[in-house]
Backbone as a ProteinNet text record, in pm:
[ID]
protein_1_A
[PRIMARY]
MATKSKSKSKAKAPAKSKAPAKKAPAKKAAQQAAKAIAKKQKPAARPKQSAKASKAKESKFDIIKVIEDDHKPLKKLIKILTSDKKTIDEKRDAYEEFAHLLLAHARPEEQSMYAHMHENQELNAEAYEGETEHDITDQLISDIDGLGMDEEDEWEAKVKVLGELVEHHIEEEEEEMLPTIKKQFNAEMREHIGREFLRLKEEGVGVTEEGYDEE
[TERTIARY]
285	222.5	325.4	282.6	380.1	402.1	523.2	556.6	546.7	489	476.3	610.5	642.1	770.8	755.1	849.2	845.4	866.2	770	783.2	895.9	973.5	1087	1038.9	1076.1	1037.1	1110.1	1031.5	1091.3	1189.8	1296.4	1398.8	1353.9	1362.2	1322	1423.4	1366.1	1456	1520.4	1643.1	1711.6	1646.7	1623.9	1558.9	1644.4	1570.4	1642.1	1682.6	1799.7	1847.9	1800.7	1744.1	1693.7	1808.7	1784.6	1888.9	1891.8	2004.3	2013.3	1951.2	1872.6	1806.1	1908.9	1872	1964.4	1962.4	2072.8	2083.4	2087.7	2012.2	2013.2	2151.5	2191.1	2322.7	2333.2	2448	2469.4	2420.9	2441.3	2402.1	2251.4	2178.5	2032.8	1975.9	2035.1	1990	2009.5	2117.8	2146.3	2045	2006.4	1908.1	1772.1	1733.6	1605.2	1602.3	1713.5	1721.5	1712.4	1775.8	1773.1	1632.3	1558.8	1421	1331.8	1352.9	1272.2	1294.2	1419.4	1451.6	1391.8	1403.4	1350.9	1200.1	1132.5	987.2	943.7	1021.2	989.4	1012.9	1116.3	1153	1071.6	1001.7	925.3	811.7	804.8	698.7	561.2	464.2	327.5	277.5	200.8	147.4	52.6	66.4	-21	-161.3	-261.5	-398.9	-427.1	-503.8	-537	-623.7	-590.4	-666	-799.8	-904.5	-1037.5	-1059.5	-1154.8	-1185.9	-1235.8	-1308	-1362.2	-1250.2	-1149.4	-1037	-956.3	-941.3	-866.3	-936.7	-1069.5	-1146.9	-1140.8	-1131.5	-1127.6	-1002.3	-895.8	-770.4	-775.4	-869.4	-880.5	-920	-863.7	-891.8	-1036.7	-1097.1	-1234.8	-1239.4	-1121.8	-1114.9	-1084.7	-1067.8	-1046.3	-1164.1	-1135.2	-1240.8	-1343.2	-1300.7	-1394.4	-1499.6	-1454.4	-1548	-1632.3	-1569.2	-1640	-1755	-1727.3	-1830.6	-1941.3	-1902.9	-2003.8	-2094.3	-2036.6	-2116.7	-2209.6	-2160.3	-2240.6	-2356.4	-2340.8	-2446.1	-2562.4	-2536	-2636.4	-2769.6	-2770.5	-2900.6	-2969.6	-2891.8	-2950.4	-3023.1	-2963.5	-3024.8	-3159.6	-3166.9	-3292.6	-3402.7	-3365.1	-3463.9	-3506.7	-3416.2	-3449.5	-3563.2	-3564	-3669.7	-3807	-3810.4	-3937.4	-3976.2	-3879.2	-3906.9	-3952.9	-3905	-3937.8	-4050.5	-4103.9	-4208.9	-4346	-4424.2	-4561.3	-4660.5	-4610	-4697.9	-4694.6	-4599.3	-4588.5	-4680.1	-4730.2	-4818.5	-4735.9	-4804.3	-4736.2	-4671.5	-4737.5	-4681.3	-4554	-4554.8	-4435	-4319.2	-4352.4	-4248.8	-4196	-4284.7	-4240.2	-4143.7	-4176.3	-4087.7	-3952.6	-3958.5	-3834.8	-3752.6	-3821.6	-3751.3	-3675	-3735.9	-3669.9	-3536.9	-3539.5	-3416.8	-3318.8	-3372.3	-3289.5	-3214.8	-3286	-3224.6	-3111.7	-3135.5	-3032	-2908.2	-2929.7	-2817.1	-2740.2	-2814.7	-2751.5	-2663.9	-2716.1	-2639.2	-2518.2	-2534.1	-2423	-2315	-2351.3	-2258	-2184.1	-2255.3	-2202.6	-2081.4	-2090.8	-1980.7	-1852.6	-1858.3	-1735.8	-1674.6	-1760.2	-1711.1	-1636.5	-1691.5	-1627	-1492.8	-1489.8	-1369.4	-1261.1	-1295.9	-1194.7	-1167.6	-1258.7	-1235.7	-1223.1	-1319.8	-1314.9	-1192.4	-1156.1	-1040	-912.7	-896.5	-778.5	-788.7	-909.2	-927.4	-885.1	-907.8	-869.4	-717.6	-643.3	-497.1	-443.4	-532.8	-493.7	-557.6	-475.7	-524.8	-628.1	-612.6	-704.4	-841.7	-847.6	-971.7	-1033.5	-962.3	-1005.4	-1144.5	-1166.9	-1295.8	-1410.3	-1384.2	-1488	-1526.9	-1428.5	-1457.5	-1550.1	-1523.8	-1610.8	-1752.3	-1761	-1892.3	-1969.9	-1900.7	-1965.5	-2012	-1928.9	-1965	-2084.6	-2089.2	-2202	-2332.5	-2326.8	-2445.8	-2487.5	-2390.6	-2422.1	-2496.3	-2450.5	-2515.3	-2661	-2684	-2820.1	-2911.4	-2863.1	-2945.7	-2968.2	-2868.7	-2883.4	-2993	-2994.8	-3097.4	-3235.9	-3241.3	-3369.4	-3422.9	-3334.4	-3376.1	-3431.3	-3365.8	-3412.6	-3552.1	-3574.8	-3706.2	-3813.4	-3778.9	-3875.1	-3913.1	-3812.9	-3838.5	-3922.7	-3924.7	-4002	-4147.1	-4184.4	-4322.2	-4412.8	-4537.5	-4634.8	-4693	-4756.9	-4815	-4928.7	-4989.6	-5101.3	-5054.4	-4923.7	-4869.9	-4814.2	-4898.9	-4855.4	-4806.1	-4877.1	-4839.3	-4700	-4676.3	-4545.1	-4436.6	-4470.1	-4373.4	-4333.3	-4432.8	-4406.6	-4325.4	-4355.6	-4283.3	-4136.4	-4113.1	-3975.4	-3895.1	-3961.3	-3893.2	-3853.1	-3940.1	-3908	-3788	-3787.1	-3674	-3545.4	-3555.1	-3438	-3383.7	-3473.2	-3430.9	-3362.8	-3418.7	-3361.4	-3224.7	-3211	-3082.5	-2973.3	-3007.7	-2909.2	-2876.5	-2976.3	-2952.7	-2852.4	-2870.6	-2778.1	-2638.1	-2633.3	-2505.9	-2430.6	-2502.1	-2441.3	-2388.6	-2467.6	-2425.8	-2297.3	-2289.6	-2169.3	-2047.7	-2068.4	-1956.7	-1905.6	-1998	-1957.6	-1905.7	-1959.3	-1921	-1805.9	-1787	-1683.6	-1579.7	-1627.4	-1534.8	-1450.1	-1513.4	-1439.4	-1338	-1372.2	-1270.3	-1149.6	-1173.3	-1062.1	-976.8	-1042.1	-969.2	-880.7	-933	-855.5	-728.9	-738	-621.2	-520.9	-571.9	-485.6	-422.7	-491.9	-441.9	-409.5	-295	-260.1	-341.7	-328.2	-409.9	-388.6	-264.2	-234.1	-304.4	-301.3	-365.6	-517.3	-572.8	-718.3	-763.3	-682.1	-716.8	-709.3	-609.9	-596.5	-721.4	-766.5	-885.1	-1009.5	-1018.1	-1132.9	-1143.1	-1030.2	-1029.3	-1066.7	-1020.4	-1050.9	-1201.5	-1261.3	-1405.9	-1483.5	-1447.1	-1518.3	-1503.4	-1385.6	-1364.1	-1453.6	-1458.1	-1540.6	-1689.2	-1728.2	-1868.7	-1905.3	-1815.4	-1840.3	-1850.7	-1774.4	-1778	-1902.5	-1976.9	-2098.3	-2070.8	-1959.3	-1921.6	-2028.6	-2071.4	-2166.7	-2311.6	-2339.4	-2478.7	-2512	-2622	-2672.3	-2813.4	-2872.8	-3009.9	-3105.9	-3070.8	-3157.7	-3132.4	-3019.1	-2989.1	-2844.7	-2822.8	-2689.3	-2618.5	-2496.7	-2416.7	-2332.9	-2356.9	-2286.7	-2145.7	-2112.8	-1980.4	-1875
-13063.1	-12939	-12829.5	-12721.8	-12614.4	-12537	-12508.4	-12431.4	-12283.2	-12211.7	-12065.9	-12001.6	-11921.3	-11852.2	-11735	-11725.8	-11614	-11483	-11391.8	-11260.4	-11183.3	-11131.8	-11054.7	-10920	-10895	-10764.1	-10652.9	-10547.3	-10433.5	-10362.8	-10331.9	-10262.1	-10119.8	-10080.1	-9943.4	-9843.7	-9734.7	-9628.8	-9561.3	-9533.7	-9468.7	-9334	-9308.1	-9182.1	-9063.2	-8962.7	-8841.6	-8764.2	-8731.2	-8655.2	-8510.7	-8459.7	-8321.6	-8223.7	-8122.1	-8019.3	-7942	-7916.9	-7842.4	-7703.7	-7661.8	-7530.2	-7420	-7325	-7213.7	-7126.9	-7097.3	-7011.4	-6866.1	-6782.6	-6639.5	-6585.3	-6496.5	-6436.3	-6381.5	-6381.2	-6338	-6195.6	-6107.1	-5966.6	-5952.6	-6029.7	-6022.9	-6078.4	-6186.4	-6248.4	-6152.8	-6081.9	-5986.9	-5873.1	-5828	-5720	-5763.8	-5887.9	-5940.6	-5952.6	-5996.8	-6011.2	-5875.5	-5776.1	-5640.9	-5584	-5609.3	-5560.8	-5625.2	-5755.1	-5828.1	-5773.2	-5743.1	-5688.7	-5549.8	-5468.7	-5332	-5332	-5427.4	-5437	-5469	-5556.7	-5594.2	-5478.3	-5401.7	-5292.7	-5165.8	-5153.9	-5033.8	-5014.7	-4899.5	-4878.4	-4872.7	-4923.2	-4922.4	-4779.5	-4753.3	-4617.8	-4582.3	-4460.5	-4416.7	-4391.7	-4438	-4411.3	-4262.8	-4215.6	-4073.8	-4037.4	-3925.1	-3880.4	-3824.1	-3875.6	-3829.3	-3687.5	-3618.9	-3481.3	-3478.3	-3583.8	-3590.6	-3600.7	-3686.6	-3702.6	-3574.8	-3507.2	-3381.6	-3275.8	-3270.8	-3171.8	-3198.7	-3329.8	-3366.1	-3312.8	-3292.9	-3243.4	-3093.9	-3023.3	-2880.5	-2855.6	-2750.9	-2720.2	-2676.9	-2724.9	-2684	-2538.7	-2481	-2341.4	-2246.3	-2300.9	-2216.5	-2119.4	-1989.7	-1889.1	-1914.4	-1973.9	-2003	-2103.5	-2209.4	-2310.5	-2253.6	-2175.2	-2116.6	-2027.2	-1941.8	-1850.4	-1927.7	-2024.2	-2103.6	-2178.2	-2232.7	-2303	-2205.8	-2085.1	-1985.2	-1935.2	-1946.2	-1903.1	-2002.8	-2128.3	-2233.8	-2210	-2182.3	-2158.5	-2032.4	-1933.3	-1810.9	-1840.6	-1925.1	-1960.9	-2030.3	-2116.9	-2188.6	-2092.1	-1997.1	-1901	-1802	-1770.2	-1679.9	-1737.8	-1868.4	-1933.5	-1909.8	-1904.1	-1879.2	-1731.7	-1644	-1499.9	-1451.1	-1513.3	-1468.1	-1549	-1645.2	-1731.3	-1662.6	-1687.6	-1635.7	-1735.5	-1851.6	-1957.2	-1970.3	-1904.6	-1913.3	-1810.4	-1845.2	-1753.4	-1643.6	-1538.9	-1428.2	-1474.5	-1567.1	-1618.5	-1699.2	-1777.7	-1855.6	-1761.8	-1654.3	-1558	-1481.2	-1451	-1379.3	-1465.8	-1593.2	-1684.9	-1697	-1708.4	-1720.6	-1592.2	-1478.2	-1349.8	-1332.2	-1370.5	-1355.5	-1431	-1552.3	-1632.4	-1575.6	-1535.1	-1482.7	-1356.2	-1262.4	-1135.9	-1160.2	-1250.7	-1281	-1342	-1440.4	-1506.3	-1409.4	-1322.4	-1227.5	-1128	-1076.2	-979.6	-1045.7	-1170.6	-1243.5	-1279.4	-1275.8	-1310.2	-1187	-1075.8	-959.4	-893.8	-859.3	-785.9	-869.8	-997.6	-1078.6	-1088.9	-1094.6	-1100.4	-971.9	-858.8	-729.9	-717.4	-761	-741.8	-846.5	-951.9	-1054	-1057	-1112.6	-1130.4	-997.5	-907.7	-780.4	-698	-704.3	-628.3	-671.7	-800.8	-850.8	-821.2	-818.8	-785.9	-641.9	-552.4	-412	-396.6	-492.8	-486.8	-540.2	-591.3	-647.8	-565.3	-511.8	-423.1	-491	-620.7	-694.1	-714.1	-702.2	-732.3	-610.6	-499.8	-381.2	-332.2	-318.7	-268.2	-363.3	-493.3	-592.2	-585.3	-555.9	-543.8	-424.7	-312.4	-194.8	-224.8	-298.7	-334.5	-420.5	-517.4	-603.9	-526.6	-434.3	-353.7	-262.9	-210.1	-124.4	-204	-325.6	-411	-446.4	-462.3	-485.9	-365.6	-246.1	-124.4	-116.2	-153.6	-147.8	-247.3	-369.1	-470	-433	-372.9	-329.1	-223.7	-129	-24.5	-83.6	-181.4	-244.5	-322.6	-388.3	-460	-361.5	-247.9	-144.9	-95.8	-78	-33.9	-139.5	-264.3	-373.7	-384	-373	-384	-267.5	-157.9	-41.2	-44.6	-143.4	-153.3	-216.6	-172.4	-227.9	-358.8	-431.7	-560.7	-545.8	-427.1	-406.1	-366.1	-349	-308.7	-431.2	-529.2	-657.8	-648.5	-574.6	-566.9	-506	-395.1	-330.3	-419.2	-481.3	-570.8	-684.1	-746.7	-860.5	-817.6	-699.1	-649	-622.1	-557.7	-525.5	-651.3	-747.1	-872.8	-947.5	-943.5	-1009.4	-942.6	-809.7	-736	-768	-775.3	-810	-946.8	-1043	-1177.4	-1178.5	-1103.4	-1099	-1030	-924.3	-853.8	-944.2	-1013.7	-1101.7	-1220.3	-1268.6	-1378.6	-1335.8	-1215.3	-1161.6	-1143.7	-1094.3	-1072.6	-1205.4	-1308	-1440.1	-1496.4	-1482.9	-1533.4	-1465.7	-1334.8	-1261.8	-1305.4	-1324	-1367	-1504.3	-1597.7	-1735.1	-1754.9	-1679.5	-1698.7	-1608.7	-1495.9	-1401.7	-1373.4	-1333.7	-1291.4	-1406.3	-1515	-1625.7	-1690.1	-1710.1	-1762.6	-1669.6	-1538.2	-1443	-1449.9	-1465.4	-1479.9	-1604	-1710.8	-1835	-1815.1	-1730.4	-1703.4	-1611.1	-1515.8	-1413.1	-1454	-1538	-1578.5	-1727.5	-1763.3	-1905.1	-1974.9	-2106.6	-2187	-2145.9	-2116.2	-2077.5	-1947.3	-1851.8	-1722.6	-1738.6	-1820.7	-1841.7	-1907.4	-1997.8	-2062	-1961.1	-1874.8	-1770.2	-1680.9	-1640.9	-1554.3	-1629.5	-1757.4	-1837.6	-1851	-1874.7	-1885.5	-1751.2	-1644.7	-1510.5	-1484.2	-1519.8	-1502.7	-1580.1	-1705.4	-1789.6	-1737.6	-1685	-1628.9	-1507	-1419.3	-1298.5	-1333.8	-1433.5	-1474	-1534.9	-1614.5	-1676.4	-1570.5	-1463.4	-1354.3	-1267	-1289.5	-1211.4	-1069.3	-1049.8	-915.6	-858.3	-737.2	-668.6	-695.2	-785.2	-819	-784	-713	-681.4	-737	-722.9	-771.2	-695.2	-570.4	-489.1	-515.3	-577.1	-602.1	-574.1	-484.1	-459.2	-350.6	-378.5	-282.1	-202	-74.1	9.1	45.3	27.7	68.6	-33.7
-690.5	-645.9	-655.2	-719	-741.9	-613.8	-586.6	-464.5	-493	-390.9	-407	-387.1	-480.8	-467.3	-372.8	-284.3	-188.4	-261.4	-235.5	-301.6	-238.1	-322.5	-272.5	-219.5	-99.4	-41.5	-111.7	-136.8	-205.6	-114.9	-170	-90.6	-64.2	62.3	99.7	50.6	-3.3	-52	66.8	56.1	169.9	202.9	334.8	378.6	341.7	292.2	253.2	377.5	381.2	498.1	487.4	602	603.2	600.8	520.5	512.6	642.8	694.5	821.3	806.9	912.4	908.4	899.6	816.1	799.5	923.9	972.5	1089.8	1046	1123.2	1092	1116.1	1033.7	1054.8	1196.1	1250	1388.7	1411.7	1314.6	1330.3	1341.2	1253.6	1254.2	1383.5	1429.8	1554.9	1671.7	1670.2	1778.4	1778	1657.4	1646.6	1698.7	1664.3	1710.2	1862	1917.5	2063.4	2131.6	2072	2129.7	2127.8	2017.2	2007.1	2111.9	2132.9	2231.1	2371.4	2403.1	2535.8	2552.6	2447.1	2452.9	2471.6	2407	2417.3	2559.1	2624.5	2762.4	2858	2829.9	2920	2897.5	2785	2752.5	2851.8	2919.2	3018.6	2953.7	3026.3	2973.9	2963.4	2859.8	2839.6	2952.8	3004.1	3112.4	3060	3133.1	3087.8	3092.4	2996.7	2992.4	3111.8	3172.2	3288.7	3244.6	3303.8	3266.5	3316.2	3252.2	3292.2	3435.9	3475.2	3610.6	3713.1	3681.9	3773.9	3783.5	3668.7	3667.1	3750.7	3739.5	3813.8	3963.4	3998.2	4139.7	4206.9	4126.2	4181	4210.3	4150.1	4173.4	4318.5	4375.5	4514.9	4533.4	4640.2	4669.7	4715.5	4743.3	4785.8	4669.6	4550.6	4432.6	4422.2	4409.3	4408.7	4298.4	4189.2	4080.1	4126.6	4191.1	4241.8	4355.5	4441.8	4556.4	4509.4	4411.9	4361.4	4289.8	4208.5	4136.6	4234.2	4340	4440.8	4514	4537.6	4608.5	4522.3	4392.4	4299.9	4291.7	4319.7	4295.9	4367.2	4498.5	4563.2	4511.9	4471	4415.6	4284.7	4202.8	4074.4	4094.9	4193.7	4220.3	4263.6	4347.6	4397.4	4288.9	4198.2	4087.1	4003.5	3986.2	3907.8	3970.4	4102.5	4171.9	4159.3	4180.1	4177.8	4040.4	3935.6	3799.6	3735.4	3809.1	3754.2	3757	3653.5	3648.7	3708.7	3746.5	3797.2	3949.8	4014.1	4159.4	4225.9	4343.4	4416.4	4483.2	4525.4	4591.7	4722	4791.3	4916.9	4891.7	4785	4750.5	4715.7	4646.9	4608.8	4730.1	4823.7	4944.1	5025.3	5038	5111.3	5040.7	4908.2	4830.2	4839.3	4838.2	4842.5	4973.7	5084.1	5214.1	5215.5	5164.6	5159.7	5057.4	4943.2	4834.3	4876.4	4937.8	4978.1	5078	5171.3	5270.9	5205.3	5117.9	5050.6	4961.3	4894.2	4802.5	4877.9	4987.9	5066.5	5132.4	5173	5235.3	5133.7	5007.5	4899	4846.1	4836.5	4764.7	4830.4	4958.9	5021.6	5033	5072.8	5071.5	4931.7	4830.4	4692.8	4657.7	4699.9	4671.6	4743.3	4868.4	4949.2	4923.1	4852.8	4821.3	4670.9	4594.9	4451.6	4376.9	4396.9	4324.8	4365.6	4493.2	4540.9	4468.5	4449	4377.1	4227.7	4176	4034.6	4005.7	4100.7	4081.9	4069.1	4119.4	4113	3980.2	3897	3768.1	3656.1	3568	3463.2	3373.4	3351.7	3264.2	3328.5	3460.2	3532.8	3600.6	3601.2	3675.7	3634.1	3504.3	3454.8	3489.2	3478.4	3510.9	3658.2	3742.8	3886	3912.1	3845.3	3860.7	3811.4	3702.8	3648.5	3748.3	3806.6	3904.9	4027.2	4074	4191.3	4161.9	4040.9	4002.5	4002	3951.8	3951.7	4094.3	4182.6	4323.9	4382.5	4347	4397.7	4351.3	4226.2	4170.8	4241.7	4260.6	4327.8	4474.2	4535.7	4675.1	4687.8	4594.9	4596.3	4570.9	4482.2	4450.1	4570.3	4642.1	4763.2	4865.8	4877	4969.9	4930.8	4800.7	4751.8	4780.2	4757	4778	4925.6	5010.6	5154.4	5206.3	5132	5174.6	5130.9	5052.1	5003.8	5109.6	5110.8	5204.5	5153.2	5242.9	5207.1	5105.9	5100.9	5008.7	4868.5	4851	4720.2	4646.4	4631.6	4577.1	4432.9	4349.7	4208.3	4191	4262.9	4252.3	4312.2	4425.1	4490.6	4396.3	4335.6	4247.3	4124.6	4072	3954.4	3987.6	4101.3	4140.1	4173.5	4235.4	4269.1	4142	4042.7	3915.6	3848.6	3849.6	3791.4	3868	3999.9	4081.5	4041	4027.3	3988.2	3852.4	3758.5	3623.2	3622.7	3702.4	3710.8	3768.7	3874.9	3939.1	3847.9	3777.5	3683.1	3575.8	3524.1	3423.8	3483.6	3605.2	3674.7	3692.5	3733.3	3753.8	3621.8	3516.9	3385.4	3338.8	3356	3314.8	3395.8	3525.2	3609.5	3567.5	3548.1	3520.6	3378	3284.3	3143.9	3099.1	3166.7	3123.6	3232.4	3350.1	3455	3510.1	3548.8	3610.1	3514.6	3386.6	3294.4	3281.1	3286.2	3277.9	3404.2	3517.6	3644.6	3640.3	3582.6	3573.5	3490.7	3388.5	3303.8	3372.9	3448.6	3506.8	3640.4	3716.4	3848.1	3848.2	3904.9	3912.2	4021.1	4028.8	4120.9	4266.3	4301.5	4439.8	4477.4	4385.1	4410.4	4418	4330.3	4330.4	4460.5	4511.5	4638.8	4753.5	4748.8	4851.4	4852.9	4734.9	4725.2	4771.8	4735.9	4776.6	4927.5	4991.9	5138.3	5202.5	5139.6	5189.1	5181.5	5069.5	5051.2	5158.2	5178.4	5274.7	5417.6	5448.8	5583.1	5604.4	5505.5	5516.1	5525.1	5449.2	5451.8	5587	5640.4	5770.9	5880.8	5864.3	5962	5945.6	5837.7	5814.6	5770.9	5701.1	5656.1	5562.9	5592.6	5505.8	5536.5	5631.1	5660.2	5804.4	5822	5955.7	5966.9	6081.4	6099	6008.2	5977.1	5891.2	5743.4	5712.1	5571.3	5538.4	5442.8	5389.1	5468.1	5509.6	5583.7	5485.8	5476.3	5378.7	5422.4	5547.9	5595.7	5559.2
[MASK]
+++++++++++++++++++++++++++++++++++++++++++++++++++++++++++++++++++++++++++++++++++++++++++++++++++++++++++++++++++++++++++++++++++++++++++++++++++++++++++++++++++++++++++++++++++++++++++++++++++++++++++++++++++++++

């Protein structure tokens, strides 16, 4: 019986030795390390401040904000006074409130904001224009109050004109006058004027039980 010859095991090839990893030059390694440190130390970018947050920082006593806030109820009542769909009774109720608010607004505005505007060459003419419009509306209120209850057509016509005049006056103030004031007066000065306006209004300057005080 033939004997099986033992198969010779194949000799394993010697393992190839791995080439040592190339080390980065010392200078390059130092630069990379410096960049990594700088990246960690770099302060995070500040988030952009939203317009809402910026506006919140503005003083509530800034004369610009004070005047705009004082205009809001007048604007609502103007819509009633100039409407062709409101009844005469609705307009009479609106007029009573409107006339009171308007008179309570005008004289403090003249004695605070307009007074400071007269001291500034860039604003002097605008102050005179505003005061003249106040005089016209004051005269119109006097005319309206002098009408009898039976003069409804004339009363309604004059009230509508009054509303339109004041609406125009408010638009000019908010779109032209107040932006100019913001440029000419710093925040501290605007707050001073705003506080002055509110104090005069609280004292009821210019308003009597009969209406507008001319003194």
